CSV table of C-alpha atoms and ligand atoms in Angstrom, one decimal:
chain,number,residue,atom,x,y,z
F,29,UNK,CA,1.3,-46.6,282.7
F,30,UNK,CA,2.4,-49.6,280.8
F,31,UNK,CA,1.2,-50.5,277.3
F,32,UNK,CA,0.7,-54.0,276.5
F,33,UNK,CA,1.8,-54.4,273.2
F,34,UNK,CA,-0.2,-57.1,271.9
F,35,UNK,CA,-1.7,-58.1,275.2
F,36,UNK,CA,1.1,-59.8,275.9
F,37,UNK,CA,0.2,-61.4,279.4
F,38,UNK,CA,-3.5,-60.0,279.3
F,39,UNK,CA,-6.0,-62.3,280.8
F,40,UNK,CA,-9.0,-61.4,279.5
F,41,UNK,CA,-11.4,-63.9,281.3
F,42,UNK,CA,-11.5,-67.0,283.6
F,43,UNK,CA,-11.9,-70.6,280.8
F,44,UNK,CA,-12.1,-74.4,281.4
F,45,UNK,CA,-11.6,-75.4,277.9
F,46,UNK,CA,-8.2,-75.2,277.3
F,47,UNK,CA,-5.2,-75.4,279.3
F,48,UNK,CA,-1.6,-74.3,277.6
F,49,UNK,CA,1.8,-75.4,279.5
F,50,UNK,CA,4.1,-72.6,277.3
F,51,UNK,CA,7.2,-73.9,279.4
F,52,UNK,CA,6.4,-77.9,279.1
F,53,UNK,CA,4.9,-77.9,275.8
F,54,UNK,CA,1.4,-79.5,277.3
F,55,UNK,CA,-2.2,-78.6,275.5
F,56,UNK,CA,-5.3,-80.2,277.5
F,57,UNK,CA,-8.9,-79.7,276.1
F,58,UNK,CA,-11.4,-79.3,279.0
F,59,UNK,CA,-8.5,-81.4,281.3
F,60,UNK,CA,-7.7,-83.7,278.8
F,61,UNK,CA,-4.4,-84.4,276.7
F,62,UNK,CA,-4.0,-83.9,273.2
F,63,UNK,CA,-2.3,-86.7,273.1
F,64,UNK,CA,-5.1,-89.1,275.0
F,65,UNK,CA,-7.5,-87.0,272.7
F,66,UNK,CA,-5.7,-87.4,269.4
F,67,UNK,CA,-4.9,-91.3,270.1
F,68,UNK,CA,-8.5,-92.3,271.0
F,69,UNK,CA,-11.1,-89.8,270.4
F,70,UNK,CA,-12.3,-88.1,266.7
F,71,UNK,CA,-13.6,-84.8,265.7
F,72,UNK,CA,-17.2,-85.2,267.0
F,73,UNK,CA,-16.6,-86.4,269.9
F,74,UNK,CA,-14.1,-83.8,270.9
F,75,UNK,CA,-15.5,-80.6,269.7
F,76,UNK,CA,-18.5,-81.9,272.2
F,77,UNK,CA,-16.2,-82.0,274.9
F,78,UNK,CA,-15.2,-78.7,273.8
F,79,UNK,CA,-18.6,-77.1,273.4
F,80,UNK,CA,-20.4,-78.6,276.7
F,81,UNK,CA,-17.1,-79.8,278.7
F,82,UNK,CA,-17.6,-83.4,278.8
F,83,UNK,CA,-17.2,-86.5,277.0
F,84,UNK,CA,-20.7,-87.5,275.4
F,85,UNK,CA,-22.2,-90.9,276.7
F,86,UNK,CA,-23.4,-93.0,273.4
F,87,UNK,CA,-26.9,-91.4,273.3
F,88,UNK,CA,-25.4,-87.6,273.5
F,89,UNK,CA,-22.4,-88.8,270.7
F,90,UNK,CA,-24.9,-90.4,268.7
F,91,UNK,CA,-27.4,-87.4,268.5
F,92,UNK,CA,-24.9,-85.3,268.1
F,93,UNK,CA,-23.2,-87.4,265.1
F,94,UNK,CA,-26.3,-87.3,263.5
F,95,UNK,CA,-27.1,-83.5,263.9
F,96,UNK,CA,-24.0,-82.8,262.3
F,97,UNK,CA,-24.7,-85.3,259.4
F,98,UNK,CA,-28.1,-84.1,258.6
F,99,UNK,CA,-26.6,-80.3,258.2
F,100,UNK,CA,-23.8,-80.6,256.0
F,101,UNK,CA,-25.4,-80.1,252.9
F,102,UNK,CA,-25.5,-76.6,251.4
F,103,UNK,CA,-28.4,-74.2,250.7
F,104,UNK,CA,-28.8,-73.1,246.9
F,105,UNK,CA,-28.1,-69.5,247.9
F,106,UNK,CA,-24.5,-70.7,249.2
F,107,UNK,CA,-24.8,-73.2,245.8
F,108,UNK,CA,-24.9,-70.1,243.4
F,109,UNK,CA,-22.4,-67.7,245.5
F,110,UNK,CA,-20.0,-70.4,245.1
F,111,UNK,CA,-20.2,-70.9,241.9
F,112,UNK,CA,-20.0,-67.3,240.9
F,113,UNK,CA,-16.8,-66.8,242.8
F,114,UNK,CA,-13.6,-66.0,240.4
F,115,UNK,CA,-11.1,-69.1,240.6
F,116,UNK,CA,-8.3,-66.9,242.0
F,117,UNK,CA,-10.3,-65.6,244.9
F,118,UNK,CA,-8.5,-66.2,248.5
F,119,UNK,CA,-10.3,-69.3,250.3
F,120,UNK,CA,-10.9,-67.4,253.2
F,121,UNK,CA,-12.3,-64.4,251.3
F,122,UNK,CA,-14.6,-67.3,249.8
F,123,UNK,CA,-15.2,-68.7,253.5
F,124,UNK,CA,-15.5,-65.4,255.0
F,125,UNK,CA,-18.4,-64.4,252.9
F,126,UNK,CA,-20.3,-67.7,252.4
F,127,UNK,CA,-20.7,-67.6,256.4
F,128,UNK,CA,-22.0,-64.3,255.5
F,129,UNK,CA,-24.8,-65.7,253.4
F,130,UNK,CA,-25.0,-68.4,256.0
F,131,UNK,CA,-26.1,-65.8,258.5
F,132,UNK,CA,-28.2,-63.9,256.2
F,133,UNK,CA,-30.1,-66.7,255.3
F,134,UNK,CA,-30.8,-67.3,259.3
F,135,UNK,CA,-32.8,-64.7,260.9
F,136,UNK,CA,-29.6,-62.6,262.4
F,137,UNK,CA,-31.9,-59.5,264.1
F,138,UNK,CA,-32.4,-61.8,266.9
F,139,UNK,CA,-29.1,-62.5,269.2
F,140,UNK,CA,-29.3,-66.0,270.6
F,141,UNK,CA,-27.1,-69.0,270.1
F,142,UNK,CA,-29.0,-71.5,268.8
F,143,UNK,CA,-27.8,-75.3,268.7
F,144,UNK,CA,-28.8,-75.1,265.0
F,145,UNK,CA,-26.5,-72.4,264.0
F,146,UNK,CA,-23.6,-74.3,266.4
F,147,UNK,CA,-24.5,-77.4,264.1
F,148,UNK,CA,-24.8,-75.4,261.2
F,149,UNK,CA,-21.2,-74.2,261.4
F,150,UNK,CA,-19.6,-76.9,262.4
F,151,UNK,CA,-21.1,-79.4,259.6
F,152,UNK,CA,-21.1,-76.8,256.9
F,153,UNK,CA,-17.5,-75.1,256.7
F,154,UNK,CA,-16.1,-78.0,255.6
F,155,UNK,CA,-18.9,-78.6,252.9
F,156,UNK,CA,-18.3,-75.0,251.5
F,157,UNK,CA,-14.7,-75.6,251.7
F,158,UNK,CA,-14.6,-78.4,249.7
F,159,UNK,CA,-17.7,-77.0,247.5
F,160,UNK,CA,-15.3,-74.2,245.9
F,161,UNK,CA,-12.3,-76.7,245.8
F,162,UNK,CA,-14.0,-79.0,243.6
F,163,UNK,CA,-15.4,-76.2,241.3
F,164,UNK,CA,-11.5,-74.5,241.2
F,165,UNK,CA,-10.4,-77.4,239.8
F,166,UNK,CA,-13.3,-77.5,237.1
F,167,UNK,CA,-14.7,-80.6,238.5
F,168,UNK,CA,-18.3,-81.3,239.9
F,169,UNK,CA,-18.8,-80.9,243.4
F,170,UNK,CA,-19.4,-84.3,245.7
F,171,UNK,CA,-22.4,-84.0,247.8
F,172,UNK,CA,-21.5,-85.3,251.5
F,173,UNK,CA,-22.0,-88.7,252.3
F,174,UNK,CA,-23.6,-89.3,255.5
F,175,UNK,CA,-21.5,-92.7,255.9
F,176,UNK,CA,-18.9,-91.1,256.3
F,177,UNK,CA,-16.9,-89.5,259.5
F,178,UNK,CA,-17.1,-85.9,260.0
F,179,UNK,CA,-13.0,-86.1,258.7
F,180,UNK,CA,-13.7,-88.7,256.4
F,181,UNK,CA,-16.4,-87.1,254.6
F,182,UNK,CA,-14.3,-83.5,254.2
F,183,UNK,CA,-11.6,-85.5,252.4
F,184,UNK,CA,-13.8,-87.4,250.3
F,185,UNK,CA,-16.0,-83.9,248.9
F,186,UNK,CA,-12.7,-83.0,248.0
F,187,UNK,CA,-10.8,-85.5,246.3
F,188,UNK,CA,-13.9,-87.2,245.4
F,189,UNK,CA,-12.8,-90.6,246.8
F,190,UNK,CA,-12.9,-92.5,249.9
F,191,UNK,CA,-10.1,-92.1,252.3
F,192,UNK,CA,-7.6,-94.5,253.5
F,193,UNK,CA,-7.5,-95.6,257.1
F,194,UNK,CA,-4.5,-93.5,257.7
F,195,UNK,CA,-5.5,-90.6,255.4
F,196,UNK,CA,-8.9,-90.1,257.7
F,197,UNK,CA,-6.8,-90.9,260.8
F,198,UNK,CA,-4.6,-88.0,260.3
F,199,UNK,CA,-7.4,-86.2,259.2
F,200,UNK,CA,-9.2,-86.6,261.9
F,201,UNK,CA,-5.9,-85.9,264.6
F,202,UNK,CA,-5.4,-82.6,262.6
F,203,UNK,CA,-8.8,-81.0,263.6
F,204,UNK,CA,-8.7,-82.1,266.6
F,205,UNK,CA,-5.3,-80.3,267.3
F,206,UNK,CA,-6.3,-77.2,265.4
F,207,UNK,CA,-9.8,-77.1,267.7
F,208,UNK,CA,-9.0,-74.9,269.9
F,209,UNK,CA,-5.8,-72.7,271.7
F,210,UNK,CA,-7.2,-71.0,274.4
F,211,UNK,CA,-6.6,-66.7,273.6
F,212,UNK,CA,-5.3,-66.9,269.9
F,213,UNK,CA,-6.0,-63.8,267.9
F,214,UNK,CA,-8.8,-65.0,266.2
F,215,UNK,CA,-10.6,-66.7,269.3
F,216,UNK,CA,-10.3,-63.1,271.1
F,217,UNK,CA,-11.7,-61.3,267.6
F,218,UNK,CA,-14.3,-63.5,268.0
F,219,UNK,CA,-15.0,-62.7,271.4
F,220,UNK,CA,-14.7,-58.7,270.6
F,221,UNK,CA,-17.6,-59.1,268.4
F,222,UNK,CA,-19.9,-61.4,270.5
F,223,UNK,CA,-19.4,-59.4,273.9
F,224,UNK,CA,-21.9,-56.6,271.7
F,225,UNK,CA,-23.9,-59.3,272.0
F,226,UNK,CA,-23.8,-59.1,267.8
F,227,UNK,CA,-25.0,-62.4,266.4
F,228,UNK,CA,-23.5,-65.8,266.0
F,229,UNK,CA,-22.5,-66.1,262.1
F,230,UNK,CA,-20.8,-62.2,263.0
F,231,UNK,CA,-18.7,-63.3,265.4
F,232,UNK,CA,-17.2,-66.1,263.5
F,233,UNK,CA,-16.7,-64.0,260.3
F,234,UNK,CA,-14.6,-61.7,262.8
F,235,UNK,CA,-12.2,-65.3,263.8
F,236,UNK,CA,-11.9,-66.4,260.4
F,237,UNK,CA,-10.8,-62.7,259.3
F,238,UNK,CA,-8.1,-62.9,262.0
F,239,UNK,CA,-7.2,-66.5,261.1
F,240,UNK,CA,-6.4,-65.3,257.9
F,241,UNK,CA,-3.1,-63.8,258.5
F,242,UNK,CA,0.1,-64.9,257.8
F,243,UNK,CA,1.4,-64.3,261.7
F,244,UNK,CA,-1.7,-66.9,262.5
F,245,UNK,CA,-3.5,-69.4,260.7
F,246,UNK,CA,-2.1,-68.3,257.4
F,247,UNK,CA,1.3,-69.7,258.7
F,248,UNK,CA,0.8,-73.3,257.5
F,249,UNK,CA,0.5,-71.7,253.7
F,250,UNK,CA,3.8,-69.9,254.2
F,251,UNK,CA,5.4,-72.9,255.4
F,252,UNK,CA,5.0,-74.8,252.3
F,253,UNK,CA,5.5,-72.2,249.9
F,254,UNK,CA,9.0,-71.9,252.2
F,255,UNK,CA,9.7,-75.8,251.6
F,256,UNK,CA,9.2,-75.1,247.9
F,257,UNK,CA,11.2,-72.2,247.9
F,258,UNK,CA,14.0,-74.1,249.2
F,259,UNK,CA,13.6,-77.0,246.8
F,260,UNK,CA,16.5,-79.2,248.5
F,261,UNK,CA,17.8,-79.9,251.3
F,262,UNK,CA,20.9,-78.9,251.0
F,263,UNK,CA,19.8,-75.6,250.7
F,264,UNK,CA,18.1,-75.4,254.0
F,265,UNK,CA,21.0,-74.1,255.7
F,266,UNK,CA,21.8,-71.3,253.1
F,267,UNK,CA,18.2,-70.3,253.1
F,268,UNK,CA,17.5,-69.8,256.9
F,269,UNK,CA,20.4,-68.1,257.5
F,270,UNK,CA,19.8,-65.3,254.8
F,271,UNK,CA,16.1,-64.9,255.8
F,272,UNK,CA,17.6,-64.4,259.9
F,273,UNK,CA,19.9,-61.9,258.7
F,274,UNK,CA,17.2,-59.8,256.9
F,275,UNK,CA,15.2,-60.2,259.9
F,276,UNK,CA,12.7,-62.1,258.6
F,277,UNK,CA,11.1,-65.0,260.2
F,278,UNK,CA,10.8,-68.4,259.9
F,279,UNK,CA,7.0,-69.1,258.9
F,280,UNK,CA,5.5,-72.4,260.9
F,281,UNK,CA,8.3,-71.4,263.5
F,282,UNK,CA,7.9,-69.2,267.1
F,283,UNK,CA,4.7,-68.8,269.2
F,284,UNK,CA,3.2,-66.4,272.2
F,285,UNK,CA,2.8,-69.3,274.6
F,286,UNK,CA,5.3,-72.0,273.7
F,287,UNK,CA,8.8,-71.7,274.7
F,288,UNK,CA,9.3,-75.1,273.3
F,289,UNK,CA,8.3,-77.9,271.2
F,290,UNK,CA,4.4,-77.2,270.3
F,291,UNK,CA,2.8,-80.4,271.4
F,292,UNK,CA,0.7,-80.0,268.0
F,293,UNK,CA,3.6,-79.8,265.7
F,294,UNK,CA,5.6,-82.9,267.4
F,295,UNK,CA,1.7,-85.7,266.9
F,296,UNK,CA,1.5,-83.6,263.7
F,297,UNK,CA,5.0,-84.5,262.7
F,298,UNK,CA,4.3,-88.1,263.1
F,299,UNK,CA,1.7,-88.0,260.6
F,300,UNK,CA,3.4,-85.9,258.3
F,301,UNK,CA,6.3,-88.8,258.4
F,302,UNK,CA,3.8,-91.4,257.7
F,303,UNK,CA,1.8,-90.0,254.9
F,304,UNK,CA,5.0,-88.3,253.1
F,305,UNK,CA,6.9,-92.1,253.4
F,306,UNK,CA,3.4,-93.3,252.1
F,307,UNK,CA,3.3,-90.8,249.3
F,308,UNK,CA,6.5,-90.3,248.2
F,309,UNK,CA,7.6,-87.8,245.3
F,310,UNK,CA,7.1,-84.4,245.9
F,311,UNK,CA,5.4,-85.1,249.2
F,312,UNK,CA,8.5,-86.9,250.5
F,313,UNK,CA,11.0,-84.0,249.2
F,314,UNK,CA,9.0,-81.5,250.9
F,315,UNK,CA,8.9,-83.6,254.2
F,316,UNK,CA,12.5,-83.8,254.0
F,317,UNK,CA,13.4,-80.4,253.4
F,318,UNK,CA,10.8,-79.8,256.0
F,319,UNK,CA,12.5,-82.0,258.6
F,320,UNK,CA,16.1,-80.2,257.8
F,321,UNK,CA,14.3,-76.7,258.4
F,322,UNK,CA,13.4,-77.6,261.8
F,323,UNK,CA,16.9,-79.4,262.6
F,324,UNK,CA,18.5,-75.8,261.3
F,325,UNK,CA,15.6,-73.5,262.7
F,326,UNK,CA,16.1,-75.2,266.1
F,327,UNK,CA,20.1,-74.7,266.1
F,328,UNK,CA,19.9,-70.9,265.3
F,329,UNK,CA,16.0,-70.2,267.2
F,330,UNK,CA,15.8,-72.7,270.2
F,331,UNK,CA,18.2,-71.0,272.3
F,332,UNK,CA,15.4,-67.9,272.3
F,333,UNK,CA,12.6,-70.5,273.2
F,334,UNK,CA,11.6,-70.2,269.2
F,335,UNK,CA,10.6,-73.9,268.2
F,336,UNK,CA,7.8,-75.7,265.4
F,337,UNK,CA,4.5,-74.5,266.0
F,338,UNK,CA,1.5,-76.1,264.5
F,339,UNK,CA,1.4,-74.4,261.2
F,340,UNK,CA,5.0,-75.9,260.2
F,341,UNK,CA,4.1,-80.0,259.8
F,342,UNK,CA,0.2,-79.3,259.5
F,343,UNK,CA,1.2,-77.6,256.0
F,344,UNK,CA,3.0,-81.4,254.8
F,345,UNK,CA,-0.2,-83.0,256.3
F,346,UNK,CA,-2.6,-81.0,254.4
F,347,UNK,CA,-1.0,-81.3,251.4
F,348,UNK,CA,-0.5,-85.0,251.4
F,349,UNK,CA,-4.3,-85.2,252.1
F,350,UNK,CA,-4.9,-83.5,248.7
F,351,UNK,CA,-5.4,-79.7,249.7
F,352,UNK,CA,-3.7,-77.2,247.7
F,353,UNK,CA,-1.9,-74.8,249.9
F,354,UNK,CA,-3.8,-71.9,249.7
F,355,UNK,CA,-6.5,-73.9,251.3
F,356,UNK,CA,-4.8,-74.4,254.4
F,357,UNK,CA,-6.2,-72.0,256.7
F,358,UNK,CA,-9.7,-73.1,255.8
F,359,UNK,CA,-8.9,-76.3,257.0
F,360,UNK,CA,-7.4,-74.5,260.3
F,361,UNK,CA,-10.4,-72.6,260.2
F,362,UNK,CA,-12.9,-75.7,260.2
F,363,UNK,CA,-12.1,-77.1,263.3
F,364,UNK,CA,-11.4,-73.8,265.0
F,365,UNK,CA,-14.8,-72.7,264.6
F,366,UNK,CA,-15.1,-75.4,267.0
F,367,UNK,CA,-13.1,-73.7,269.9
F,368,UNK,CA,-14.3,-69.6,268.8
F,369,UNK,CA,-18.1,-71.1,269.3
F,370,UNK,CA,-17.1,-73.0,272.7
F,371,UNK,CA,-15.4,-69.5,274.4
F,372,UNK,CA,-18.2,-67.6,272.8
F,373,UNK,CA,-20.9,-69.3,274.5
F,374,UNK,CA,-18.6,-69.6,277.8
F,375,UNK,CA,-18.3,-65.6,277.7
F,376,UNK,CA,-21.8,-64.6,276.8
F,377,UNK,CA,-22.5,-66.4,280.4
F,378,UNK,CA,-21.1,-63.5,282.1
F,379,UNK,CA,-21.1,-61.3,279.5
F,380,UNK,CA,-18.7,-57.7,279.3
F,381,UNK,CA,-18.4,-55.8,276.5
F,382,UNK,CA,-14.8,-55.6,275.2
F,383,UNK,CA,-13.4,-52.6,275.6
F,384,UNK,CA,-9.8,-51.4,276.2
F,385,UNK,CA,-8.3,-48.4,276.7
F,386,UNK,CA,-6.0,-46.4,274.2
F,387,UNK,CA,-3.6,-43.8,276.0
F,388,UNK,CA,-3.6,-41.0,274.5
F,389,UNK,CA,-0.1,-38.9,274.1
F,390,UNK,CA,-1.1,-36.2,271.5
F,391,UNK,CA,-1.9,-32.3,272.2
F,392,UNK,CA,-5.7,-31.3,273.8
F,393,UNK,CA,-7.4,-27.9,273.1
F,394,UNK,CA,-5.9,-26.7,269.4
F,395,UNK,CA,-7.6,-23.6,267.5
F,396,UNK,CA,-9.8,-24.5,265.1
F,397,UNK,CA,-8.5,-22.7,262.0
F,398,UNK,CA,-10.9,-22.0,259.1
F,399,UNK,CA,-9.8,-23.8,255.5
F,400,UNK,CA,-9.3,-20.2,253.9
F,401,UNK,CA,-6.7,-19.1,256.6
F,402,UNK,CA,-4.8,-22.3,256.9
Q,506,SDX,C1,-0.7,-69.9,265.3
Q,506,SDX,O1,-1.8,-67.8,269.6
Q,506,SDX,C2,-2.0,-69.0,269.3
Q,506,SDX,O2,-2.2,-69.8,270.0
Q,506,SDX,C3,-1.9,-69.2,267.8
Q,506,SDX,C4,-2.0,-70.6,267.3
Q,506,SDX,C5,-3.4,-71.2,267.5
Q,506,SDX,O3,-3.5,-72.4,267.6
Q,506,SDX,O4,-4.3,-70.4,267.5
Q,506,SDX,O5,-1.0,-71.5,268.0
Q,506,SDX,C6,-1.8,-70.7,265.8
Q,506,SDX,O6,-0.9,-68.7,264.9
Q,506,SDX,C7,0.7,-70.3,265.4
Q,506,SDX,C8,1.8,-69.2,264.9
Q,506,SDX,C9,1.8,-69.2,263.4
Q,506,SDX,N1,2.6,-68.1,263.0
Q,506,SDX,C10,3.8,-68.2,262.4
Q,506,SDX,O7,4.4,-69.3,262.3
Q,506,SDX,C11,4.4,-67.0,261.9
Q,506,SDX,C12,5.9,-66.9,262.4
Q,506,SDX,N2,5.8,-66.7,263.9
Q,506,SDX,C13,6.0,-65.4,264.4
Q,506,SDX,O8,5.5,-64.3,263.6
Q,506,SDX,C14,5.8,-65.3,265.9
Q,506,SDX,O9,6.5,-66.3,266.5
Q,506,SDX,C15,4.4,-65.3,266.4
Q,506,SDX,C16,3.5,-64.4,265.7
Q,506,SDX,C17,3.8,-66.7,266.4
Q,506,SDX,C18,4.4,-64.9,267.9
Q,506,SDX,O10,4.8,-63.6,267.9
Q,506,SDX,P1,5.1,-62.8,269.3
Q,506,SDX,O11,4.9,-63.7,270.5
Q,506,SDX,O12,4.4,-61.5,269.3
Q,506,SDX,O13,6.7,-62.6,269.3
Q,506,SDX,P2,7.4,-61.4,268.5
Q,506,SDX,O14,6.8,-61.3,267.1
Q,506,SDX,O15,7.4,-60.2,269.4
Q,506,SDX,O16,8.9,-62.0,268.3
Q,506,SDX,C19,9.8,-62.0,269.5
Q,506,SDX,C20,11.2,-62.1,268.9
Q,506,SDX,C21,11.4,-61.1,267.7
Q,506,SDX,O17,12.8,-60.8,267.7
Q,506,SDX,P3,13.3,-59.3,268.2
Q,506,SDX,O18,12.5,-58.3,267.4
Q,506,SDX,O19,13.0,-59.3,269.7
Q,506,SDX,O20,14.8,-59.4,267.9
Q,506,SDX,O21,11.4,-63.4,268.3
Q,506,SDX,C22,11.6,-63.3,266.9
Q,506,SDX,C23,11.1,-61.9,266.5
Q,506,SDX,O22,11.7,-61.4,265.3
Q,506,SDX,N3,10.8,-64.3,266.2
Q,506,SDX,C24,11.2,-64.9,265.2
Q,506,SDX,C25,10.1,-65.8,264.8
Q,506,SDX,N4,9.1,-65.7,265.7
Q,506,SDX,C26,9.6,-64.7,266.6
Q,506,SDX,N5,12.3,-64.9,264.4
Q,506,SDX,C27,12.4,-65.7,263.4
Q,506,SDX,N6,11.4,-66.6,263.0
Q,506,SDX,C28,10.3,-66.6,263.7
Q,506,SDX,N7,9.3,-67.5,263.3
């Protein structure tokens, strides 16, 4: 009997959303490209190729544009939660729970997946995200404006301006490449919880728990506390090598799948170039030690297939799109809502309750022995 540690190599059900080449470093949504999808398409329109496998005609993009714009805003409950949060709290802890109230607030005794609470989610997490960013910095939260894009309007709640072009452009390639990944951790926690046939809002409180992790979508946070750590590039080297020798890992680097350049990191690199040569100061420093880490990291990790993964040049894009660090994985987690809602409802079609086995190695059949004669 073999135990798979991790479920390394499971396959846990049959999927047509997204495809993952591990040896070629290729990622296709529903058949198509990342790179097709992050050159030509936007947020909307993908996570509806995600959620209903094919590219909206103008009638089904436009209704489903406006769907999403008419359910950003926040209810009052999620108004007064946020605003009696502590400032140090852990965004996720903060996203975690507001999709709590979200789900409290929607009658939950009932399990259905309702296109409301799929709109719901998808317009809102970015609105509570940027709700609790504005109040952590002691400054008045921006109401969503419905001229904006789905990307554009996240940005300007939390920086309280209006994009650039190539600030809503990146923004806008980055969730699309954090959508979806096929069996990540969180996806299949997801799963787990709506294979009980538990409600919606539960099942994506159980992804953005998972996401939370450092080993996952916590990663990107790591990465740039790890650029600031290193504070020049001439210390990259020095740095790496001490972290492999105490067996500690690179953060942003490795992956389950990818035995090579993750297609997400190399478009997200691109951007990260852009906006840290646009930026400059710290933003450039960081992109620059970040660019000597993966020269370094390669040279000592490639040979064992070891390469950038997503989390390692999302972190420099976040950050030069005004997100402190700490907010990263929110930002991971509003777009992958996205992809745990699309395998959700493509699991519940057939649906199986999760449930492995455990193999048991300890004794059967001990004595009971009363407390007083123990
Ligand atoms: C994401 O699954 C997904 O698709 C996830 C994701 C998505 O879109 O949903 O792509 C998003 O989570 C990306 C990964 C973000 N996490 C990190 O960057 C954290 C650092 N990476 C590692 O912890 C690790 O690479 C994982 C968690 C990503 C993958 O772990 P695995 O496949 O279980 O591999 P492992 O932990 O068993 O490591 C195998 C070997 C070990 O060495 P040995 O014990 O065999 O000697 O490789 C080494 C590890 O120490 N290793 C690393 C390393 N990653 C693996 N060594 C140094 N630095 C690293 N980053």
């Amino acid at each position: 009997m073999e135990i798979k540690k991790g479920l390394e190599d499971v396959y846990v059900k049959e999927t047509e959303i997204t495809y993952i080449d591990g040896e070629l470093g290729r990622l296709y949504y529903r058949g198509y490209s990342i790179y097709d999808l992050a050159e030509f398409s936007n947020f909307e329109e993908t996570s509806y190729l995600i959620l209903y496998g094919k590219l909206p005609n103008i009638f089904e993009y436009e209704n489903f544009v406006r769907s999403l714009k008419e359910s950003r805003s926040i209810s009052n409950g999620l108004r007064e939660f946020l605003k009696s949060v502590k400032k140090d709290a852990n965004p996720m802890d903060v996203l975690r729970t507001a999709v709590s109230i979200m789900g409290l607030e929607e009658n939950t005794h009932v399990y259905s997946i309702s296109d409301q609470s799929i709109v719901n989610l998808i317009s809102k997490f970015p609105t509570i995200v940027a709700y609790y960013i504005r109040l952590k910095r002691d400054l008045e939260p921006v109401e969503p404006d419905p001229e904006l894009s789905h990307a554009s309007n996240f940005l300007y709640m939390v920086n309280g301006s209006k994009p650039s072009e190539e600030e809503s452009k990146a923004m806008d390639v980055a969730m699309i490449l954090h959508m979806d990944h096929e069996m990540n951790a969180s996806t299949f926690a997801s799963l787990v919880v709506a294979s009980t046939l538990s409600d919606l809002y539960s099942s994506i409180i159980a992804g953005i728990s998972a996401l939370k992790g450092p080993l996952h979508g916590g990663a990107n946070y790591e990465a740039l506390k790890m650029f600031r750590e290193i504070g020049d590039v001439d210390n990259v080297e020095k740095y790496i090598l001490t972290k492999l020798s105490n067996k500690q890992r690179i953060m942003g680097f490795g992956h389950r799948v990818y035995k090579t350049y993750d297609p997400r990191a190399r478009i997200l690199k691109t951007y990260a170039k852009l906006l840290a040569e646009k930026k400059g100061g710290e933003i450039k420093k960081l992109y620059d030690i970040a660019e000597k880490v993966e020269e370094i990291g390669i040279k000592y990790l490639g040979s064992r297939g070891i390469y950038p993964n997503v989390d390692f040049y999302s972190s420099i894009v976040f950050y030069s799109l005004g997100f402190e660090p700490e907010f990263f994985p929110t930002v991971f987690a509003s777009a992958r809502v996205t992809g745990w809602i699309a395998h959700i409802l493509e699991y519940v079609k057939d649906n199986k309750i999760i449930r492995p086995k455990a193999y048991y190695k300890g004794e059967v059949g001990r004595k009971y022995i009363p407390l007083d004669s123990r």
